[in-house]
XYZ file of C-alpha atoms in Angstrom:
571
model
C 3.393 100.369 209.389
C 5.457 102.124 206.686
C 2.291 103.644 205.213
C 1.530 105.196 208.625
C 5.085 106.561 208.822
C 4.685 108.108 205.363
C 1.394 109.751 206.302
C 2.822 111.071 209.574
C 5.825 112.559 207.761
C 3.415 114.317 205.422
C 2.019 116.242 208.382
C 5.503 117.196 209.606
C 6.561 118.261 206.083
C 3.494 120.489 205.884
C 4.402 122.132 209.168
C 8.016 122.694 208.055
C 6.942 124.170 204.724
C 4.421 126.530 206.285
C 6.999 128.132 208.629
C 8.066 131.652 207.680
C 11.823 131.471 207.179
C 12.290 135.147 206.253
C 13.293 136.060 209.793
C 16.007 133.366 209.974
C 17.605 134.907 213.008
C 14.420 134.639 215.055
C 15.439 132.131 217.725
C 11.906 130.878 218.175
C 11.556 130.012 214.487
C 15.025 128.425 214.375
C 14.315 126.401 217.509
C 11.001 125.144 216.059
C 12.631 124.058 212.804
C 15.539 122.316 214.587
C 13.091 120.545 216.895
C 11.212 119.205 213.882
C 14.544 118.108 212.374
C 15.359 116.258 215.595
C 11.873 114.725 215.652
C 12.295 113.360 212.106
C 15.839 112.175 212.825
C 14.761 110.283 215.941
C 11.893 108.744 214.036
C 14.210 107.333 211.330
C 16.649 106.129 213.970
C 13.814 104.259 215.692
C 12.703 102.814 212.359
C 16.241 101.674 211.585
C 16.298 99.709 214.841
C 13.057 97.919 214.015
C 14.490 95.128 211.819
C 12.948 92.611 214.188
C 9.493 94.077 213.985
C 6.692 91.845 212.841
C 6.385 93.648 209.480
C 10.133 94.050 208.924
C 11.793 97.345 207.988
C 15.025 95.940 206.583
C 14.217 94.613 203.131
C 16.618 93.137 200.591
C 15.528 92.839 196.975
C 16.285 89.569 195.214
C 18.113 90.416 191.989
C 17.048 87.428 189.920
C 18.727 86.530 186.677
C 17.417 87.855 183.371
C 15.676 90.955 184.734
C 15.175 93.807 182.278
C 17.276 96.978 182.289
C 14.224 98.906 183.461
C 13.812 96.770 186.606
C 17.576 96.802 187.300
C 17.656 100.590 186.974
C 14.719 100.914 189.364
C 16.521 98.688 191.914
C 19.758 100.661 191.481
C 18.006 103.972 192.076
C 16.357 102.682 195.260
C 19.754 101.499 196.449
C 21.514 104.807 195.669
C 18.759 106.868 197.350
C 18.975 104.775 200.489
C 22.774 104.984 200.532
C 22.740 108.799 200.249
C 20.108 108.997 202.947
C 21.797 106.692 205.452
C 25.420 107.836 205.032
C 25.017 111.586 204.464
C 21.584 113.048 205.007
C 20.987 111.583 208.508
C 24.270 113.086 209.671
C 23.197 116.574 208.558
C 19.728 116.129 209.986
C 20.981 114.983 213.370
C 23.395 117.926 213.849
C 22.280 120.537 211.328
C 23.266 123.533 213.449
C 26.786 122.185 213.814
C 27.617 122.192 210.091
C 29.114 125.086 208.195
C 27.371 126.738 205.294
C 30.010 125.317 202.937
C 29.220 121.766 204.093
C 25.477 122.254 203.720
C 26.136 123.825 200.320
C 27.889 120.685 199.205
C 24.988 118.477 200.315
C 22.456 120.698 198.554
C 24.451 120.465 195.342
C 24.117 116.698 195.494
C 20.347 116.750 196.120
C 17.939 119.611 195.468
C 20.272 121.354 192.983
C 21.382 118.070 191.394
C 19.590 117.221 188.146
C 20.459 113.452 188.144
C 19.140 113.105 191.725
C 15.836 114.767 190.847
C 15.659 112.740 187.584
C 16.000 109.572 189.645
C 13.067 110.535 191.826
C 11.048 111.310 188.673
C 11.952 107.866 187.333
C 10.602 106.295 190.529
C 7.457 108.437 190.259
C 6.797 107.519 186.591
C 7.299 103.794 187.225
C 4.857 103.353 190.121
C 1.794 104.950 188.535
C -1.152 102.592 188.410
C -1.180 100.323 185.371
C -3.854 101.317 182.851
C -2.867 98.913 180.093
C -0.090 96.518 179.109
C 1.653 99.387 177.291
C 1.649 101.554 180.435
C 2.598 98.798 182.878
C 4.114 99.978 186.150
C 7.205 98.508 187.758
C 5.238 96.027 189.896
C 3.459 94.522 186.883
C 6.710 94.379 184.839
C 8.553 92.745 187.773
C 5.741 90.193 188.199
C 5.805 89.177 184.537
C 9.608 88.879 184.528
C 9.529 86.727 187.668
C 6.875 84.478 186.078
C 8.988 84.121 182.965
C 12.085 83.237 185.022
C 10.069 80.632 186.919
C 8.800 79.076 183.660
C 12.292 78.694 182.265
C 13.780 77.346 185.494
C 15.377 80.545 186.833
C 14.574 82.363 190.054
C 14.833 79.283 192.252
C 16.008 79.517 195.846
C 15.198 83.183 196.263
C 11.754 82.936 197.759
C 8.198 82.944 196.398
C 7.098 85.506 193.836
C 4.504 86.937 196.207
C 7.201 87.759 198.772
C 9.390 89.416 196.143
C 6.510 91.631 194.978
C 5.668 92.596 198.539
C 9.337 93.321 199.282
C 9.473 95.580 196.220
C 6.416 97.413 197.521
C 8.078 97.957 200.933
C 11.396 98.909 199.384
C 9.708 101.374 197.015
C 7.775 102.910 199.889
C 11.033 103.235 201.914
C 12.887 104.721 198.909
C 10.071 107.209 198.254
C 9.983 108.284 201.909
C 13.748 108.750 202.070
C 14.131 110.391 198.643
C 11.405 112.987 199.227
C 12.482 113.535 202.808
C 15.870 114.641 201.443
C 14.231 116.752 198.705
C 11.702 118.535 200.975
C 14.001 118.979 203.963
C 16.809 120.012 201.632
C 14.716 123.061 200.778
C 14.250 123.706 204.483
C 18.050 123.564 204.871
C 18.384 126.123 202.098
C 15.679 128.378 203.511
C 17.409 128.379 206.892
C 20.893 129.078 205.594
C 20.000 131.566 202.872
C 17.260 134.013 202.050
C 15.529 131.223 200.100
C 12.024 132.635 200.174
C 11.470 131.712 196.514
C 12.123 128.034 197.383
C 8.877 127.798 199.328
C 6.736 127.233 196.236
C 9.112 124.530 195.041
C 8.882 122.895 198.454
C 5.108 122.872 198.209
C 5.359 121.329 194.729
C 7.588 118.495 195.965
C 5.310 117.963 198.935
C 2.419 117.548 196.498
C 4.460 115.017 194.486
C 5.294 113.150 197.681
C 1.596 112.788 198.584
C 0.746 111.574 195.083
C 3.661 109.152 194.983
C 2.889 107.547 198.355
C -0.702 107.055 197.195
C 0.421 105.665 193.805
C 2.879 103.211 195.364
C 0.171 101.735 197.583
C -2.536 101.565 194.913
C -0.207 100.179 192.237
C 1.218 97.497 194.514
C -2.260 96.513 195.672
C -3.396 96.234 192.081
C -0.611 93.672 191.375
C -0.928 91.839 194.706
C -4.564 91.184 193.864
C -3.433 89.377 190.674
C -1.316 86.875 192.584
C -2.439 83.239 192.537
C -1.543 80.327 194.824
C 1.429 79.302 192.668
C 2.959 82.749 193.237
C 3.214 81.875 196.954
C 5.300 78.737 196.388
C 8.958 78.532 197.320
C 11.125 76.729 194.717
C 14.420 75.196 195.810
C 17.366 75.202 193.412
C 18.452 71.731 192.364
C 21.736 70.583 193.840
C 24.120 68.018 192.395
C 21.971 65.006 193.110
C 23.523 62.410 195.407
C 21.621 59.516 196.963
C 21.645 59.614 200.746
C 22.449 63.315 200.793
C 19.592 65.034 198.996
C 17.396 62.290 197.569
C 15.972 58.902 198.536
C 15.559 56.119 196.063
C 12.938 53.440 196.503
C 14.571 50.075 195.894
C 13.944 46.386 196.414
C 16.392 43.532 196.771
C 15.762 39.834 197.224
C 18.433 37.820 199.071
C 19.429 34.399 200.298
C 22.198 33.014 202.527
C 24.774 30.265 201.967
C 27.512 28.689 204.081
C 28.959 25.834 202.091
C 29.870 27.722 198.976
C 33.546 28.634 198.641
C 34.203 32.236 197.611
C 37.527 33.959 197.156
C 37.588 36.764 199.703
C 39.727 39.056 197.605
C 38.214 42.266 196.285
C 35.510 42.643 198.957
C 35.191 46.173 200.264
C 33.193 47.867 202.987
C 30.365 50.041 201.712
C 30.955 53.524 203.078
C 27.920 54.996 201.317
C 29.870 56.787 198.604
C 28.376 54.750 195.803
C 24.770 54.245 196.813
C 23.549 54.977 193.280
C 25.507 52.032 191.802
C 24.028 48.540 191.488
C 25.388 45.196 190.423
C 24.215 43.802 187.124
C 24.698 40.296 188.534
C 24.711 39.499 192.262
C 25.720 41.634 195.185
C 27.575 39.384 197.582
C 28.259 40.180 201.248
C 30.851 38.038 203.012
C 31.657 37.774 206.736
C 34.572 36.218 208.550
C 32.706 32.951 209.185
C 32.416 32.327 205.426
C 28.697 33.014 205.663
C 27.671 34.986 202.676
C 24.490 36.685 201.549
C 23.815 37.023 197.869
C 21.289 39.542 196.604
C 19.681 40.641 193.398
C 18.000 43.933 192.604
C 14.329 43.497 192.026
C 12.467 46.651 190.933
C 9.857 44.730 188.990
C 7.631 44.276 192.061
C 6.102 47.659 191.220
C 5.268 46.617 187.646
C 4.058 43.029 188.097
C 0.918 41.836 189.831
C 2.254 38.516 191.095
C -1.183 37.505 192.477
C -2.292 36.797 188.936
C 0.204 33.939 188.557
C -0.490 30.474 189.986
C 3.157 29.769 190.695
C 3.308 32.816 192.941
C 0.091 31.825 194.709
C 1.664 28.487 195.564
C 4.985 30.078 196.532
C 5.808 29.816 200.259
C 4.629 32.668 202.410
C 6.660 35.829 202.165
C 9.643 35.145 204.396
C 12.034 38.007 204.659
C 15.655 37.061 205.029
C 16.605 36.975 208.726
C 18.533 40.019 209.827
C 22.237 39.293 209.808
C 23.540 42.858 209.672
C 25.073 41.909 206.329
C 24.749 45.433 204.946
C 27.816 46.280 207.099
C 29.862 43.370 205.736
C 32.411 43.718 202.936
C 30.766 43.244 199.556
C 31.364 43.141 195.832
C 29.576 42.412 192.589
C 29.960 38.767 191.618
C 28.181 36.453 189.229
C 27.153 33.173 190.927
C 25.871 30.253 188.900
C 25.950 27.561 191.606
C 23.307 29.016 193.950
C 19.538 28.767 193.920
C 18.052 31.389 191.629
C 16.404 34.447 193.088
C 14.284 35.074 190.004
C 11.137 33.428 191.404
C 11.520 35.251 194.719
C 11.771 38.503 192.791
C 8.891 37.867 190.429
C 6.580 36.762 193.234
C 7.787 39.471 195.646
C 9.140 37.058 198.236
C 12.239 37.200 200.446
C 12.621 40.953 200.212
C 15.848 41.982 201.961
C 15.006 44.343 204.844
C 18.585 45.672 205.095
C 19.010 46.581 201.436
C 15.470 47.425 200.393
C 13.865 50.821 200.973
C 10.153 50.328 200.339
C 8.384 50.975 203.610
C 6.676 54.292 204.213
C 5.740 55.758 207.565
C 2.152 56.954 208.048
C 2.705 58.296 211.571
C 1.442 61.891 212.071
C 3.855 64.561 213.261
C 2.681 67.772 214.924
C 3.815 70.701 217.041
C 2.963 71.653 220.609
C 0.627 74.580 220.079
C 0.183 75.132 223.820
C 3.602 76.861 223.698
C 2.916 78.543 220.333
C 4.875 76.060 218.258
C 4.326 75.950 214.495
C 5.859 73.867 211.761
C 8.872 75.697 210.275
C 10.484 72.973 208.154
C 9.933 69.558 206.607
C 11.979 66.892 204.818
C 11.891 63.232 203.850
C 14.413 60.964 205.538
C 15.225 57.271 205.998
C 15.346 55.633 209.417
C 15.838 51.873 209.723
C 15.170 51.579 205.983
C 11.763 53.246 206.385
C 10.959 56.456 204.487
C 9.673 58.941 207.018
C 8.792 62.597 207.340
C 10.774 64.772 209.713
C 9.526 68.209 210.782
C 11.221 71.276 212.163
C 9.223 73.209 214.711
C 9.724 76.610 216.309
C 7.939 78.976 218.702
C 6.200 82.177 217.698
C 7.314 85.067 219.871
C 6.159 88.656 219.286
C 4.769 87.755 215.887
C 7.950 86.098 214.563
C 9.564 82.690 214.898
C 12.315 82.546 217.516
C 15.216 80.873 215.689
C 16.649 79.627 219.004
C 13.619 77.404 219.501
C 13.862 75.619 216.127
C 14.552 71.874 216.255
C 14.010 68.858 214.030
C 11.777 66.015 215.153
C 11.411 62.511 213.769
C 8.489 60.099 213.623
C 9.946 58.067 216.528
C 9.502 61.122 218.774
C 5.737 60.766 218.542
C 3.518 58.046 220.071
C 1.692 55.698 217.748
C -1.958 56.770 217.713
C -3.097 55.554 214.353
C -2.942 52.191 212.621
C -1.281 51.208 210.399
C 1.987 52.742 211.434
C 3.554 52.165 208.030
C 2.817 50.642 204.678
C 4.904 48.507 202.339
C 5.163 49.872 198.807
C 4.424 47.285 196.153
C 2.312 46.706 193.035
C -0.917 47.502 194.957
C 0.367 50.455 196.957
C 2.516 52.641 194.702
C 0.351 55.668 193.793
C 0.872 59.141 195.233
C -1.713 61.896 194.856
C -0.116 65.235 194.009
C -1.771 68.164 195.730
C -1.408 71.551 197.365
C -3.263 72.127 200.616
C -3.874 75.745 201.507
C -5.083 76.425 205.046
C -7.973 78.767 205.804
C -7.023 82.352 206.505
C -5.664 82.788 210.035
C -4.491 79.224 210.496
C -0.864 78.090 210.599
C 0.661 74.739 209.672
C 1.147 72.654 212.859
C 1.119 69.052 211.649
C 1.574 66.707 208.715
C 1.088 63.064 207.804
C 0.727 60.696 204.887
C -2.420 58.634 204.685
C -3.505 55.533 202.771
C -6.804 56.075 201.003
C -9.423 53.476 200.153
C -8.212 53.289 196.577
C -4.675 52.485 197.887
C -3.415 55.910 196.876
C -1.175 57.728 199.313
C -2.177 61.297 200.061
C -0.862 64.233 202.023
C -2.795 65.632 205.016
C -1.892 68.669 207.142
C -3.011 70.059 210.464
C -3.988 73.683 210.723
C -4.325 75.706 213.927
C -5.520 79.238 214.598
C -2.757 80.205 216.977
C -4.956 82.527 219.063
C -8.538 81.982 220.199
C -11.369 84.359 219.413
C -10.658 86.393 222.567
C -6.920 86.689 221.796
C -6.172 85.239 225.206
C -3.515 82.834 224.019
C -2.824 79.716 221.969
C -5.730 77.830 220.483
C -6.275 74.093 220.894
C -8.770 74.026 218.001
C -6.976 71.892 215.412
C -8.220 70.556 212.090
C -6.691 67.988 209.763
C -7.117 68.936 206.109
C -6.991 66.645 203.114
C -6.755 67.774 199.485
C -9.899 69.040 197.839
C -11.149 67.390 194.641
C -10.949 70.171 192.079
C -11.960 68.275 188.994
C -14.865 66.008 188.253
C -12.874 63.675 186.067
C -10.587 61.041 187.460
C -7.003 61.912 188.287
C -4.509 61.460 185.514
C -1.350 59.424 186.047
C 1.927 61.040 184.915
C 3.743 58.239 183.034
C 7.423 57.815 183.852
C 8.265 54.597 181.961
C 10.510 56.349 179.460
C 12.188 58.713 181.902
C 15.836 58.416 182.675
C 17.439 58.387 186.123
C 16.645 61.762 187.707
C 20.115 62.112 189.216
C 21.648 62.275 185.736
C 19.927 65.550 184.863
C 21.901 68.733 185.255
C 19.010 71.046 184.282
C 16.779 72.788 186.807
C 13.708 70.614 187.367
C 10.205 72.015 186.905
C 6.924 71.035 188.495
C 5.137 68.541 186.214
C 2.026 67.981 188.295
C -1.213 69.950 188.761
C -2.763 70.021 192.191
C -5.927 67.907 192.389
C -5.547 66.569 188.877
C -2.523 64.243 188.862
C -1.050 61.277 190.629
C 2.147 59.318 189.994
C 2.965 55.625 190.277
C 6.276 54.220 191.391
C 7.631 53.141 188.037
C 10.673 51.244 186.783
C 12.690 53.634 184.645
C 15.356 53.218 182.021
C 18.644 51.513 182.846
C 21.226 54.120 183.807
C 24.562 53.769 182.023
C 26.105 56.250 184.439
C 25.106 54.541 187.677
C 24.533 50.978 186.340
C 21.186 50.924 188.093
C 17.561 50.472 187.145
C 15.847 53.316 189.005
C 12.404 53.233 190.538
C 10.976 56.656 189.766
C 10.215 59.143 191.148
C 12.816 59.792 193.830
C 11.985 61.432 197.180
C 13.597 64.844 197.538
C 15.178 64.862 201.018
C 16.423 68.474 201.064
C 15.351 70.647 203.987
C 12.433 72.887 203.172
C 12.366 75.588 205.849
C 10.739 78.947 206.462
C 11.389 81.859 208.822
C 7.668 82.684 208.927
C 4.656 80.531 209.836
C 3.381 78.544 206.847
C -0.148 78.533 205.552
C -0.007 75.338 203.529
C 1.947 72.441 202.111
C 2.125 70.482 198.885
C 3.269 67.214 197.390
C 4.582 67.759 193.847
C 6.265 65.896 191.051
C 9.281 67.664 189.584
C 11.306 66.723 186.575
C 12.328 67.981 183.187
C 9.719 67.380 180.452
C 10.770 65.570 177.253
C 14.162 64.632 178.653
C 14.059 60.992 177.687
C 16.824 58.728 176.382
């Protein structure tokens, strides 16, 4: 769209430059020039109102940390050019005949007669020429490399994918070029109307030639860099928050419990759990007490993910897995208390019996979630959540209207909002089912993300799958009902490599920005018992599930399941 505007302006500039201004009092000539001024003014006014267009006219550049002085100067010049254009030039252009010669004089002294202004346009020109070598890299290549460096050292998070930043720079540069040279070329028309100015015609032709070259260079240079972009450049990276269980991460955990009535316990010191200290665990027993002197005592038991209890005869002869009956004890007052006069829970833990359904979080939903494509709904957000102690996926969906997502139609949906169509509905995480394949799934060109699910594979690995939909049929008559579920492709002939986490500390203790540790199609990760946390007094099962909202204002073309952490940060 902007490229078409630039080319159309070129035609108008040619017409303005060709006009004979020597007879400035000729009403026909003056009327023609002023009509062209009005035409350009109305065009920019229309463009300014098009912020909701599919391609977007309003563009804000993300000023990431650690950008070079060269890139910052380029950004500053674009900003200053746009400010001068919006707040001064458009006023003169819209009512040129109403301004005095003194006022126009002042404007000309800040533009066509102003050396810093023309130097700024030359700086833009020199920095967008097509890259011939690393030593003559243009601004797009330099910006790309600096964004890559920032991403590698943990900066640049939360400000969008690199591909979007490069494309925004292209649009912003095109806008700045159009506005800068519009002021320069029309400034000479101003001068030629107000003064004799015949000698300015050659200069005007020279700047028109520069304008043509620059528009062509901006497009070619940006395309050269856009062709270098890989899939990882399209990924959005969230900034890490202060990690807090229940707010932005989910921790897999397992407790074994038993009940007692006859045991006498002093009721002092028991407190209601308001969720403020979910990270903390008892080194001894966690005891819940109700008003009827019934108490439930529990013990953390993360070892179920490390120990294959089926190999031990005692576990084979252990009574069938009998989960403690639901007593709603998680809402009772509780405290840490060492009990030595109750049956031990060690065997129940070792053999993975009597898992407490109210305290444990080790069930994972496999139910698919999807949008209603008959009304042009696409997936606009996703997050992990916990419902009834089951880890689930929740999706945000929204409708596409006029090429963009209508924010008023966005809403979050949970697994319970969808009928059960596939079996099993969920899986219990344990020694046998604890592996997660780590993959990116990129949809074919023209398809949008409209569904997601987790699936249990034959090797007991859990894998991501997504649904893609071409939102319009081949005749462009409306929404398509042609959906496809996509699973990760196998990119490597060798077996997947596990990313070991045995020596990693509790992820919530890290204050550094996490980095992606996995490679799509190559890695998987097991639920693993980590190192005892002195800060939280817990023994974490790693990795955690990031439960932050991941949303987009544009339709998505893929999804990934990644492992993030900070390499070499071990106790």
